[in-house]
Amino acid sequence: MKNFETLIKEHFGQLSNREVAFIRPYFQEEKLQKNEFFTQTDKTCDKLSFVKSGILRVYTLSDGKEITQWISTQNFLLTEVMGFFFNQPNRWAIQALTETELLSITKTNYLKLCQKFPKWNEIEKQLIMKCFMMMEDRIFSHLSMTAEERYELYFQQNKKLFNQVPLQYIASLLGMTAETLSRIRKRQNENS
């Protein structure tokens, strides 16, 4: 994992070393065992975390079928937006697929930080804009790319995950069935 200062600056823009030192104590180390939940559907997420190590899956059930929305890996920021920011029941469950280490800030400490560090409000705005931008990119790829193009893009960006995560989760994330993913992978291997 990158150090805390680097992560904060990458995610939230330019902060002085003094500002980073002020923010750091609000984040606590946390560990999840494989299959342990970070948060569950219909609960209210009360933390925002950096993934130090490990892999987590963001998913929900729809008509008895699991739908993977995101797979979070090292150095990513993680929360359930409806729960954490809007105090609404979570739409998504977040579960560790491997042993996972996190740097987490609780909702209580997050609100304290907003009061004690006014610049945090700008940081929060940046965070929400990044989340929105990532969702726009996902929507755009689902609307404008073929299944094969989505696979190729995701594979190029996340090669290691294909050996660490069940392929049905990746298929769901890409908006395709496991059978479609298998056919695409077979064609890719034949063309290599």
Short mmCIF file of N, CA and C in Angstrom, two decimals:
data_model
loop_
_atom_site.label_atom_id
_atom_site.label_comp_id
_atom_site.label_asym_id
_atom_site.label_seq_id
_atom_site.Cartn_x
_atom_site.Cartn_y
_atom_site.Cartn_z
N MET A 1 0.84 -1.18 0.00
CA MET A 1 0.00 0.00 0.00
C MET A 1 0.88 1.24 0.00
N LYS A 2 0.39 2.24 -0.70
CA LYS A 2 1.07 3.53 -0.66
C LYS A 2 0.92 4.10 0.74
N ASN A 3 1.82 5.02 1.12
CA ASN A 3 1.68 5.58 2.46
C ASN A 3 0.47 6.50 2.53
N PHE A 4 0.03 6.77 3.75
CA PHE A 4 -1.20 7.53 3.97
C PHE A 4 -1.15 8.90 3.29
N GLU A 5 -0.02 9.57 3.40
CA GLU A 5 0.12 10.90 2.80
C GLU A 5 -0.09 10.85 1.29
N THR A 6 0.52 9.89 0.63
CA THR A 6 0.38 9.75 -0.82
C THR A 6 -1.06 9.46 -1.20
N LEU A 7 -1.69 8.53 -0.46
CA LEU A 7 -3.08 8.18 -0.74
C LEU A 7 -4.01 9.38 -0.59
N ILE A 8 -3.87 10.08 0.51
CA ILE A 8 -4.74 11.25 0.76
C ILE A 8 -4.56 12.27 -0.35
N LYS A 9 -3.33 12.54 -0.72
CA LYS A 9 -3.08 13.54 -1.76
C LYS A 9 -3.59 13.08 -3.12
N GLU A 10 -3.45 11.79 -3.43
CA GLU A 10 -3.95 11.28 -4.70
C GLU A 10 -5.47 11.37 -4.79
N HIS A 11 -6.14 11.05 -3.70
CA HIS A 11 -7.60 11.03 -3.71
C HIS A 11 -8.22 12.42 -3.50
N PHE A 12 -7.55 13.25 -2.74
CA PHE A 12 -8.19 14.50 -2.32
C PHE A 12 -7.47 15.78 -2.71
N GLY A 13 -6.42 15.66 -3.51
CA GLY A 13 -5.76 16.87 -3.97
C GLY A 13 -4.63 17.32 -3.06
N GLN A 14 -4.15 18.49 -3.34
CA GLN A 14 -2.98 18.99 -2.63
C GLN A 14 -3.31 19.41 -1.20
N LEU A 15 -2.63 18.76 -0.29
CA LEU A 15 -2.70 19.09 1.13
C LEU A 15 -1.26 19.21 1.62
N SER A 16 -1.06 20.07 2.56
CA SER A 16 0.29 20.19 3.13
C SER A 16 0.56 18.99 4.05
N ASN A 17 1.81 18.76 4.35
CA ASN A 17 2.18 17.68 5.27
C ASN A 17 1.53 17.90 6.63
N ARG A 18 1.43 19.13 7.03
CA ARG A 18 0.79 19.47 8.32
C ARG A 18 -0.70 19.10 8.29
N GLU A 19 -1.37 19.35 7.18
CA GLU A 19 -2.78 19.01 7.05
C GLU A 19 -2.98 17.49 7.07
N VAL A 20 -2.10 16.78 6.38
CA VAL A 20 -2.17 15.32 6.38
C VAL A 20 -1.95 14.78 7.78
N ALA A 21 -1.00 15.35 8.50
CA ALA A 21 -0.73 14.92 9.88
C ALA A 21 -1.94 15.18 10.78
N PHE A 22 -2.68 16.24 10.50
CA PHE A 22 -3.88 16.54 11.27
C PHE A 22 -4.98 15.51 10.99
N ILE A 23 -5.11 15.10 9.74
CA ILE A 23 -6.16 14.17 9.32
C ILE A 23 -5.88 12.74 9.78
N ARG A 24 -4.62 12.32 9.76
CA ARG A 24 -4.25 10.91 9.97
C ARG A 24 -4.85 10.27 11.22
N PRO A 25 -4.86 10.93 12.39
CA PRO A 25 -5.39 10.25 13.59
C PRO A 25 -6.88 9.91 13.52
N TYR A 26 -7.59 10.49 12.59
CA TYR A 26 -9.02 10.19 12.46
C TYR A 26 -9.26 8.83 11.80
N PHE A 27 -8.24 8.29 11.16
CA PHE A 27 -8.33 7.00 10.48
C PHE A 27 -7.70 5.92 11.35
N GLN A 28 -8.41 4.81 11.52
CA GLN A 28 -7.93 3.70 12.34
C GLN A 28 -7.73 2.46 11.49
N GLU A 29 -6.74 1.65 11.88
CA GLU A 29 -6.50 0.40 11.17
C GLU A 29 -7.59 -0.60 11.53
N GLU A 30 -7.98 -1.38 10.55
CA GLU A 30 -9.04 -2.37 10.73
C GLU A 30 -8.72 -3.58 9.86
N LYS A 31 -9.09 -4.76 10.33
CA LYS A 31 -8.87 -5.99 9.55
C LYS A 31 -10.19 -6.72 9.39
N LEU A 32 -10.36 -7.30 8.21
CA LEU A 32 -11.50 -8.17 7.92
C LEU A 32 -10.96 -9.53 7.51
N GLN A 33 -11.58 -10.57 7.98
CA GLN A 33 -11.24 -11.92 7.55
C GLN A 33 -11.94 -12.20 6.22
N LYS A 34 -11.46 -13.19 5.51
CA LYS A 34 -12.10 -13.61 4.27
C LYS A 34 -13.58 -13.89 4.55
N ASN A 35 -14.46 -13.39 3.70
CA ASN A 35 -15.92 -13.53 3.76
C ASN A 35 -16.60 -12.65 4.81
N GLU A 36 -15.83 -11.92 5.62
CA GLU A 36 -16.43 -11.02 6.61
C GLU A 36 -16.99 -9.79 5.88
N PHE A 37 -18.06 -9.25 6.42
CA PHE A 37 -18.71 -8.10 5.79
C PHE A 37 -18.15 -6.78 6.31
N PHE A 38 -17.88 -5.88 5.40
CA PHE A 38 -17.57 -4.48 5.70
C PHE A 38 -18.87 -3.79 6.09
N THR A 39 -19.93 -4.05 5.33
CA THR A 39 -21.29 -3.58 5.63
C THR A 39 -22.25 -4.46 4.84
N GLN A 40 -23.52 -4.45 5.24
CA GLN A 40 -24.51 -5.31 4.59
C GLN A 40 -25.70 -4.50 4.08
N THR A 41 -26.39 -5.08 3.12
CA THR A 41 -27.59 -4.48 2.56
C THR A 41 -28.59 -4.23 3.69
N ASP A 42 -29.29 -3.10 3.59
CA ASP A 42 -30.33 -2.69 4.54
C ASP A 42 -29.81 -2.25 5.91
N LYS A 43 -28.50 -2.28 6.13
CA LYS A 43 -27.91 -1.66 7.32
C LYS A 43 -27.50 -0.26 6.88
N THR A 44 -26.87 0.49 7.76
CA THR A 44 -26.37 1.81 7.39
C THR A 44 -24.86 1.82 7.59
N CYS A 45 -24.13 1.99 6.51
CA CYS A 45 -22.66 2.00 6.56
C CYS A 45 -22.20 3.19 7.39
N ASP A 46 -21.28 2.95 8.32
CA ASP A 46 -20.82 4.01 9.20
C ASP A 46 -19.32 4.27 9.09
N LYS A 47 -18.73 3.89 7.94
CA LYS A 47 -17.29 4.14 7.78
C LYS A 47 -16.92 4.29 6.31
N LEU A 48 -15.81 4.95 6.12
CA LEU A 48 -15.20 5.15 4.81
C LEU A 48 -13.76 4.68 4.97
N SER A 49 -13.26 3.89 4.03
CA SER A 49 -11.96 3.26 4.23
C SER A 49 -11.08 3.29 2.99
N PHE A 50 -9.78 3.31 3.23
CA PHE A 50 -8.78 3.02 2.21
C PHE A 50 -8.46 1.54 2.34
N VAL A 51 -8.34 0.85 1.23
CA VAL A 51 -7.96 -0.56 1.25
C VAL A 51 -6.43 -0.62 1.27
N LYS A 52 -5.86 -1.07 2.39
CA LYS A 52 -4.40 -1.23 2.49
C LYS A 52 -3.96 -2.49 1.75
N SER A 53 -4.73 -3.56 1.93
CA SER A 53 -4.45 -4.81 1.23
C SER A 53 -5.74 -5.63 1.21
N GLY A 54 -5.81 -6.51 0.23
CA GLY A 54 -6.98 -7.38 0.13
C GLY A 54 -7.92 -6.97 -1.00
N ILE A 55 -8.99 -7.74 -1.13
CA ILE A 55 -9.98 -7.54 -2.19
C ILE A 55 -11.36 -7.62 -1.56
N LEU A 56 -12.21 -6.66 -1.90
CA LEU A 56 -13.59 -6.64 -1.43
C LEU A 56 -14.54 -6.55 -2.61
N ARG A 57 -15.71 -7.13 -2.43
CA ARG A 57 -16.73 -7.10 -3.49
C ARG A 57 -17.94 -6.31 -3.00
N VAL A 58 -18.42 -5.41 -3.86
CA VAL A 58 -19.63 -4.64 -3.60
C VAL A 58 -20.72 -5.28 -4.45
N TYR A 59 -21.80 -5.77 -3.79
CA TYR A 59 -22.82 -6.49 -4.55
C TYR A 59 -24.18 -6.38 -3.87
N THR A 60 -25.21 -6.81 -4.59
CA THR A 60 -26.56 -6.88 -4.05
C THR A 60 -27.26 -8.09 -4.65
N LEU A 61 -28.40 -8.42 -4.09
CA LEU A 61 -29.25 -9.47 -4.65
C LEU A 61 -30.41 -8.83 -5.37
N SER A 62 -30.71 -9.31 -6.56
CA SER A 62 -31.85 -8.83 -7.33
C SER A 62 -32.52 -10.04 -7.96
N ASP A 63 -33.77 -10.26 -7.62
CA ASP A 63 -34.50 -11.44 -8.10
C ASP A 63 -33.73 -12.73 -7.83
N GLY A 64 -33.14 -12.81 -6.64
CA GLY A 64 -32.41 -14.01 -6.25
C GLY A 64 -31.05 -14.17 -6.89
N LYS A 65 -30.61 -13.17 -7.65
CA LYS A 65 -29.34 -13.24 -8.37
C LYS A 65 -28.39 -12.18 -7.81
N GLU A 66 -27.14 -12.56 -7.57
CA GLU A 66 -26.15 -11.60 -7.09
C GLU A 66 -25.66 -10.74 -8.25
N ILE A 67 -25.61 -9.44 -8.01
CA ILE A 67 -25.10 -8.49 -9.00
C ILE A 67 -23.91 -7.77 -8.37
N THR A 68 -22.75 -7.93 -9.00
CA THR A 68 -21.53 -7.28 -8.52
C THR A 68 -21.44 -5.89 -9.13
N GLN A 69 -21.33 -4.89 -8.27
CA GLN A 69 -21.24 -3.51 -8.73
C GLN A 69 -19.78 -3.05 -8.83
N TRP A 70 -18.91 -3.56 -7.95
CA TRP A 70 -17.53 -3.09 -7.91
C TRP A 70 -16.68 -4.13 -7.21
N ILE A 71 -15.42 -4.22 -7.59
CA ILE A 71 -14.43 -5.01 -6.87
C ILE A 71 -13.34 -4.04 -6.47
N SER A 72 -13.15 -3.91 -5.17
CA SER A 72 -12.21 -2.92 -4.65
C SER A 72 -10.91 -3.60 -4.24
N THR A 73 -9.80 -2.98 -4.62
CA THR A 73 -8.49 -3.53 -4.34
C THR A 73 -7.62 -2.48 -3.63
N GLN A 74 -6.38 -2.84 -3.43
CA GLN A 74 -5.42 -1.99 -2.71
C GLN A 74 -5.41 -0.56 -3.25
N ASN A 75 -5.38 0.39 -2.31
CA ASN A 75 -5.29 1.83 -2.54
C ASN A 75 -6.60 2.48 -2.99
N PHE A 76 -7.67 1.69 -3.11
CA PHE A 76 -8.96 2.28 -3.44
C PHE A 76 -9.66 2.75 -2.18
N LEU A 77 -10.54 3.70 -2.36
CA LEU A 77 -11.40 4.19 -1.30
C LEU A 77 -12.69 3.40 -1.35
N LEU A 78 -13.27 3.10 -0.19
CA LEU A 78 -14.43 2.23 -0.14
C LEU A 78 -15.44 2.71 0.89
N THR A 79 -16.70 2.77 0.49
CA THR A 79 -17.82 2.99 1.40
C THR A 79 -19.08 2.60 0.66
N GLU A 80 -20.20 2.62 1.34
CA GLU A 80 -21.49 2.45 0.71
C GLU A 80 -22.11 3.84 0.74
N VAL A 81 -22.23 4.48 -0.40
CA VAL A 81 -22.56 5.91 -0.50
C VAL A 81 -23.90 6.25 0.14
N MET A 82 -24.95 5.47 -0.16
CA MET A 82 -26.27 5.79 0.40
C MET A 82 -26.24 5.75 1.93
N GLY A 83 -25.57 4.77 2.47
CA GLY A 83 -25.50 4.64 3.91
C GLY A 83 -24.62 5.70 4.55
N PHE A 84 -23.40 5.83 4.05
CA PHE A 84 -22.43 6.73 4.70
C PHE A 84 -22.80 8.19 4.55
N PHE A 85 -23.10 8.63 3.35
CA PHE A 85 -23.33 10.06 3.12
C PHE A 85 -24.77 10.51 3.35
N PHE A 86 -25.72 9.60 3.16
CA PHE A 86 -27.12 10.00 3.22
C PHE A 86 -27.91 9.33 4.34
N ASN A 87 -27.23 8.54 5.18
CA ASN A 87 -27.87 7.85 6.30
C ASN A 87 -29.11 7.07 5.87
N GLN A 88 -29.05 6.49 4.68
CA GLN A 88 -30.12 5.65 4.15
C GLN A 88 -29.69 4.19 4.27
N PRO A 89 -30.63 3.27 4.29
CA PRO A 89 -30.22 1.86 4.28
C PRO A 89 -29.36 1.56 3.05
N ASN A 90 -28.32 0.79 3.26
CA ASN A 90 -27.41 0.42 2.17
C ASN A 90 -28.16 -0.30 1.06
N ARG A 91 -27.80 0.03 -0.16
CA ARG A 91 -28.27 -0.74 -1.31
C ARG A 91 -27.37 -1.94 -1.53
N TRP A 92 -26.11 -1.79 -1.14
CA TRP A 92 -25.08 -2.77 -1.47
C TRP A 92 -24.49 -3.39 -0.22
N ALA A 93 -24.13 -4.65 -0.33
CA ALA A 93 -23.32 -5.32 0.69
C ALA A 93 -21.87 -5.24 0.22
N ILE A 94 -20.96 -5.15 1.17
CA ILE A 94 -19.53 -5.14 0.84
C ILE A 94 -18.87 -6.23 1.67
N GLN A 95 -18.25 -7.19 0.98
CA GLN A 95 -17.70 -8.36 1.64
C GLN A 95 -16.26 -8.58 1.22
N ALA A 96 -15.43 -8.96 2.19
CA ALA A 96 -14.02 -9.26 1.91
C ALA A 96 -13.92 -10.59 1.18
N LEU A 97 -13.24 -10.60 0.05
CA LEU A 97 -13.00 -11.84 -0.69
C LEU A 97 -11.69 -12.49 -0.24
N THR A 98 -10.85 -11.71 0.44
CA THR A 98 -9.58 -12.18 0.98
C THR A 98 -9.42 -11.53 2.35
N GLU A 99 -8.40 -11.94 3.09
CA GLU A 99 -8.07 -11.19 4.29
C GLU A 99 -7.76 -9.76 3.84
N THR A 100 -8.26 -8.80 4.58
CA THR A 100 -8.21 -7.41 4.14
C THR A 100 -7.77 -6.50 5.28
N GLU A 101 -6.94 -5.54 4.95
CA GLU A 101 -6.55 -4.50 5.91
C GLU A 101 -7.03 -3.16 5.38
N LEU A 102 -7.61 -2.38 6.28
CA LEU A 102 -8.20 -1.09 5.91
C LEU A 102 -7.70 0.01 6.82
N LEU A 103 -7.75 1.22 6.33
CA LEU A 103 -7.62 2.43 7.14
C LEU A 103 -8.99 3.09 7.08
N SER A 104 -9.70 3.12 8.21
CA SER A 104 -11.10 3.53 8.21
C SER A 104 -11.34 4.76 9.07
N ILE A 105 -12.25 5.59 8.60
CA ILE A 105 -12.74 6.71 9.39
C ILE A 105 -14.22 6.46 9.63
N THR A 106 -14.64 6.54 10.90
CA THR A 106 -16.04 6.34 11.21
C THR A 106 -16.84 7.57 10.81
N LYS A 107 -18.13 7.41 10.69
CA LYS A 107 -19.00 8.55 10.37
C LYS A 107 -18.87 9.63 11.44
N THR A 108 -18.80 9.23 12.71
CA THR A 108 -18.64 10.19 13.81
C THR A 108 -17.37 11.00 13.64
N ASN A 109 -16.24 10.32 13.39
CA ASN A 109 -14.97 11.03 13.20
C ASN A 109 -14.97 11.86 11.92
N TYR A 110 -15.66 11.36 10.91
CA TYR A 110 -15.77 12.10 9.66
C TYR A 110 -16.47 13.44 9.91
N LEU A 111 -17.56 13.42 10.66
CA LEU A 111 -18.29 14.65 10.97
C LEU A 111 -17.46 15.58 11.86
N LYS A 112 -16.70 15.02 12.80
CA LYS A 112 -15.80 15.83 13.63
C LYS A 112 -14.75 16.50 12.76
N LEU A 113 -14.20 15.74 11.82
CA LEU A 113 -13.19 16.28 10.92
C LEU A 113 -13.76 17.42 10.09
N CYS A 114 -15.02 17.28 9.64
CA CYS A 114 -15.68 18.36 8.89
C CYS A 114 -15.75 19.65 9.72
N GLN A 115 -15.99 19.51 11.02
CA GLN A 115 -16.09 20.68 11.90
C GLN A 115 -14.73 21.28 12.23
N LYS A 116 -13.75 20.43 12.50
CA LYS A 116 -12.44 20.89 12.97
C LYS A 116 -11.49 21.27 11.84
N PHE A 117 -11.80 20.82 10.64
CA PHE A 117 -10.92 21.04 9.50
C PHE A 117 -11.78 21.48 8.32
N PRO A 118 -12.11 22.78 8.24
CA PRO A 118 -13.04 23.27 7.23
C PRO A 118 -12.69 22.86 5.79
N LYS A 119 -11.43 22.67 5.51
CA LYS A 119 -11.01 22.26 4.17
C LYS A 119 -11.56 20.86 3.83
N TRP A 120 -11.95 20.10 4.84
CA TRP A 120 -12.48 18.76 4.60
C TRP A 120 -13.75 18.81 3.76
N ASN A 121 -14.52 19.88 3.88
CA ASN A 121 -15.73 20.02 3.06
C ASN A 121 -15.39 20.05 1.57
N GLU A 122 -14.29 20.68 1.21
CA GLU A 122 -13.83 20.67 -0.18
C GLU A 122 -13.35 19.28 -0.57
N ILE A 123 -12.69 18.61 0.37
CA ILE A 123 -12.22 17.24 0.13
C ILE A 123 -13.41 16.32 -0.12
N GLU A 124 -14.45 16.50 0.69
CA GLU A 124 -15.66 15.69 0.51
C GLU A 124 -16.27 15.91 -0.87
N LYS A 125 -16.29 17.15 -1.29
CA LYS A 125 -16.81 17.47 -2.62
C LYS A 125 -16.00 16.76 -3.70
N GLN A 126 -14.68 16.76 -3.56
CA GLN A 126 -13.80 16.07 -4.51
C GLN A 126 -14.10 14.57 -4.52
N LEU A 127 -14.30 13.99 -3.35
CA LEU A 127 -14.60 12.57 -3.24
C LEU A 127 -15.90 12.23 -3.98
N ILE A 128 -16.93 13.00 -3.73
CA ILE A 128 -18.22 12.74 -4.38
C ILE A 128 -18.10 12.92 -5.89
N MET A 129 -17.34 13.92 -6.33
CA MET A 129 -17.15 14.11 -7.77
C MET A 129 -16.41 12.93 -8.39
N LYS A 130 -15.41 12.37 -7.67
CA LYS A 130 -14.68 11.21 -8.19
C LYS A 130 -15.61 10.00 -8.30
N CYS A 131 -16.45 9.81 -7.28
CA CYS A 131 -17.41 8.70 -7.32
C CYS A 131 -18.35 8.87 -8.51
N PHE A 132 -18.83 10.07 -8.71
CA PHE A 132 -19.75 10.35 -9.80
C PHE A 132 -19.07 10.11 -11.15
N MET A 133 -17.83 10.55 -11.28
CA MET A 133 -17.07 10.36 -12.51
C MET A 133 -16.87 8.87 -12.81
N MET A 134 -16.54 8.09 -11.79
CA MET A 134 -16.35 6.65 -11.98
C MET A 134 -17.65 6.00 -12.43
N MET A 135 -18.76 6.41 -11.84
CA MET A 135 -20.05 5.84 -12.23
C MET A 135 -20.40 6.25 -13.66
N GLU A 136 -20.13 7.49 -14.03
CA GLU A 136 -20.36 7.92 -15.41
C GLU A 136 -19.55 7.07 -16.38
N ASP A 137 -18.28 6.81 -16.05
CA ASP A 137 -17.43 5.98 -16.91
C ASP A 137 -18.01 4.58 -17.06
N ARG A 138 -18.48 4.01 -15.95
CA ARG A 138 -19.08 2.67 -16.01
C ARG A 138 -20.33 2.66 -16.88
N ILE A 139 -21.18 3.66 -16.70
CA ILE A 139 -22.42 3.74 -17.49
C ILE A 139 -22.08 3.91 -18.97
N PHE A 140 -21.13 4.79 -19.26
CA PHE A 140 -20.73 5.02 -20.65
C PHE A 140 -20.22 3.73 -21.29
N SER A 141 -19.38 3.00 -20.57
CA SER A 141 -18.85 1.76 -21.15
C SER A 141 -19.96 0.74 -21.38
N HIS A 142 -20.93 0.68 -20.48
CA HIS A 142 -22.03 -0.27 -20.67
C HIS A 142 -22.93 0.13 -21.84
N LEU A 143 -23.06 1.42 -22.10
CA LEU A 143 -23.92 1.88 -23.18
C LEU A 143 -23.22 1.92 -24.54
N SER A 144 -21.90 2.11 -24.54
CA SER A 144 -21.22 2.36 -25.81
C SER A 144 -20.28 1.24 -26.26
N MET A 145 -19.97 0.30 -25.38
CA MET A 145 -19.01 -0.73 -25.74
C MET A 145 -19.70 -2.10 -25.83
N THR A 146 -19.13 -2.94 -26.67
CA THR A 146 -19.61 -4.32 -26.73
C THR A 146 -19.12 -5.06 -25.48
N ALA A 147 -19.68 -6.23 -25.25
CA ALA A 147 -19.25 -7.05 -24.12
C ALA A 147 -17.75 -7.36 -24.23
N GLU A 148 -17.31 -7.65 -25.44
CA GLU A 148 -15.90 -7.96 -25.65
C GLU A 148 -15.00 -6.75 -25.36
N GLU A 149 -15.43 -5.57 -25.76
CA GLU A 149 -14.65 -4.35 -25.49
C GLU A 149 -14.61 -4.07 -23.98
N ARG A 150 -15.73 -4.26 -23.29
CA ARG A 150 -15.74 -4.06 -21.83
C ARG A 150 -14.79 -5.04 -21.15
N TYR A 151 -14.83 -6.29 -21.60
CA TYR A 151 -13.93 -7.31 -21.05
C TYR A 151 -12.47 -6.90 -21.26
N GLU A 152 -12.14 -6.53 -22.49
CA GLU A 152 -10.75 -6.19 -22.82
C GLU A 152 -10.26 -5.01 -21.98
N LEU A 153 -11.06 -3.97 -21.85
CA LEU A 153 -10.69 -2.81 -21.05
C LEU A 153 -10.47 -3.20 -19.59
N TYR A 154 -11.42 -3.95 -19.03
CA TYR A 154 -11.30 -4.35 -17.63
C TYR A 154 -10.10 -5.28 -17.43
N PHE A 155 -9.89 -6.19 -18.37
CA PHE A 155 -8.76 -7.11 -18.28
C PHE A 155 -7.44 -6.34 -18.30
N GLN A 156 -7.31 -5.37 -19.20
CA GLN A 156 -6.08 -4.58 -19.27
C GLN A 156 -5.82 -3.81 -17.98
N GLN A 157 -6.89 -3.34 -17.34
CA GLN A 157 -6.75 -2.54 -16.12
C GLN A 157 -6.60 -3.40 -14.86
N ASN A 158 -7.02 -4.67 -14.92
CA ASN A 158 -7.10 -5.49 -13.70
C ASN A 158 -6.68 -6.94 -13.93
N LYS A 159 -5.60 -7.16 -14.65
CA LYS A 159 -5.18 -8.53 -15.02
C LYS A 159 -5.08 -9.47 -13.83
N LYS A 160 -4.49 -9.00 -12.73
CA LYS A 160 -4.27 -9.87 -11.56
C LYS A 160 -5.58 -10.39 -10.98
N LEU A 161 -6.63 -9.58 -11.06
CA LEU A 161 -7.91 -10.00 -10.47
C LEU A 161 -8.46 -11.27 -11.09
N PHE A 162 -8.14 -11.53 -12.35
CA PHE A 162 -8.69 -12.68 -13.04
C PHE A 162 -8.18 -14.00 -12.44
N ASN A 163 -7.12 -13.94 -11.66
CA ASN A 163 -6.61 -15.12 -10.96
C ASN A 163 -6.96 -15.10 -9.47
N GLN A 164 -7.61 -14.03 -9.00
CA GLN A 164 -7.87 -13.88 -7.57
C GLN A 164 -9.35 -13.85 -7.22
N VAL A 165 -10.21 -13.63 -8.20
CA VAL A 165 -11.64 -13.42 -7.96
C VAL A 165 -12.42 -14.41 -8.82
N PRO A 166 -13.47 -15.01 -8.26
CA PRO A 166 -14.30 -15.89 -9.11
C PRO A 166 -14.79 -15.14 -10.35
N LEU A 167 -14.68 -15.78 -11.49
CA LEU A 167 -14.99 -15.12 -12.76
C LEU A 167 -16.46 -14.70 -12.87
N GLN A 168 -17.37 -15.38 -12.14
CA GLN A 168 -18.78 -14.96 -12.21
C GLN A 168 -18.95 -13.56 -11.62
N TYR A 169 -18.10 -13.17 -10.67
CA TYR A 169 -18.18 -11.81 -10.11
C TYR A 169 -17.73 -10.78 -11.14
N ILE A 170 -16.67 -11.12 -11.87
CA ILE A 170 -16.18 -10.21 -12.91
C ILE A 170 -17.21 -10.11 -14.03
N ALA A 171 -17.81 -11.23 -14.41
CA ALA A 171 -18.84 -11.22 -15.45
C ALA A 171 -19.99 -10.30 -15.03
N SER A 172 -20.45 -10.45 -13.81
CA SER A 172 -21.55 -9.62 -13.31
C SER A 172 -21.17 -8.14 -13.32
N LEU A 173 -19.96 -7.84 -12.87
CA LEU A 173 -19.46 -6.47 -12.88
C LEU A 173 -19.48 -5.87 -14.28
N LEU A 174 -19.18 -6.70 -15.27
CA LEU A 174 -19.13 -6.25 -16.66
C LEU A 174 -20.49 -6.31 -17.35
N GLY A 175 -21.51 -6.73 -16.62
CA GLY A 175 -22.86 -6.75 -17.19
C GLY A 175 -23.09 -7.87 -18.18
N MET A 176 -22.49 -9.03 -17.90
CA MET A 176 -22.66 -10.18 -18.80
C MET A 176 -22.79 -11.44 -17.97
N THR A 177 -23.22 -12.50 -18.60
CA THR A 177 -23.30 -13.79 -17.91
C THR A 177 -21.91 -14.41 -17.85
N ALA A 178 -21.78 -15.37 -16.94
CA ALA A 178 -20.51 -16.10 -16.84
C ALA A 178 -20.21 -16.84 -18.14
N GLU A 179 -21.26 -17.32 -18.82
CA GLU A 179 -21.08 -18.04 -20.08
C GLU A 179 -20.52 -17.10 -21.17
N THR A 180 -21.04 -15.88 -21.22
CA THR A 180 -20.53 -14.90 -22.19
C THR A 180 -19.07 -14.58 -21.91
N LEU A 181 -18.74 -14.38 -20.64
CA LEU A 181 -17.35 -14.10 -20.27
C LEU A 181 -16.46 -15.27 -20.68
N SER A 182 -16.91 -16.47 -20.46
CA SER A 182 -16.13 -17.65 -20.83
C SER A 182 -15.89 -17.71 -22.34
N ARG A 183 -16.93 -17.42 -23.13
CA ARG A 183 -16.77 -17.42 -24.59
C ARG A 183 -15.77 -16.34 -25.03
N ILE A 184 -15.86 -15.16 -24.43
CA ILE A 184 -14.94 -14.06 -24.79
C ILE A 184 -13.51 -14.46 -24.44
N ARG A 185 -13.30 -15.03 -23.26
CA ARG A 185 -11.96 -15.44 -22.83
C ARG A 185 -11.41 -16.51 -23.78
N LYS A 186 -12.28 -17.44 -24.18
CA LYS A 186 -11.84 -18.50 -25.10
C LYS A 186 -11.40 -17.89 -26.43
N ARG A 187 -12.19 -16.95 -26.97
CA ARG A 187 -11.81 -16.28 -28.24
C ARG A 187 -10.50 -15.52 -28.09
N GLN A 188 -10.34 -14.82 -26.94
CA GLN A 188 -9.12 -14.07 -26.69
C GLN A 188 -7.91 -15.00 -26.68
N ASN A 189 -8.06 -16.15 -26.02
CA ASN A 189 -6.94 -17.11 -25.93
C ASN A 189 -6.63 -17.71 -27.30
N GLU A 190 -7.65 -17.96 -28.11
CA GLU A 190 -7.44 -18.52 -29.45
C GLU A 190 -6.73 -17.52 -30.36
N ASN A 191 -6.99 -16.22 -30.15
CA ASN A 191 -6.38 -15.18 -30.98
C ASN A 191 -5.01 -14.75 -30.50
N SER A 192 -4.57 -15.28 -29.34
CA SER A 192 -3.27 -14.88 -28.81
C SER A 192 -2.15 -15.64 -29.46
#
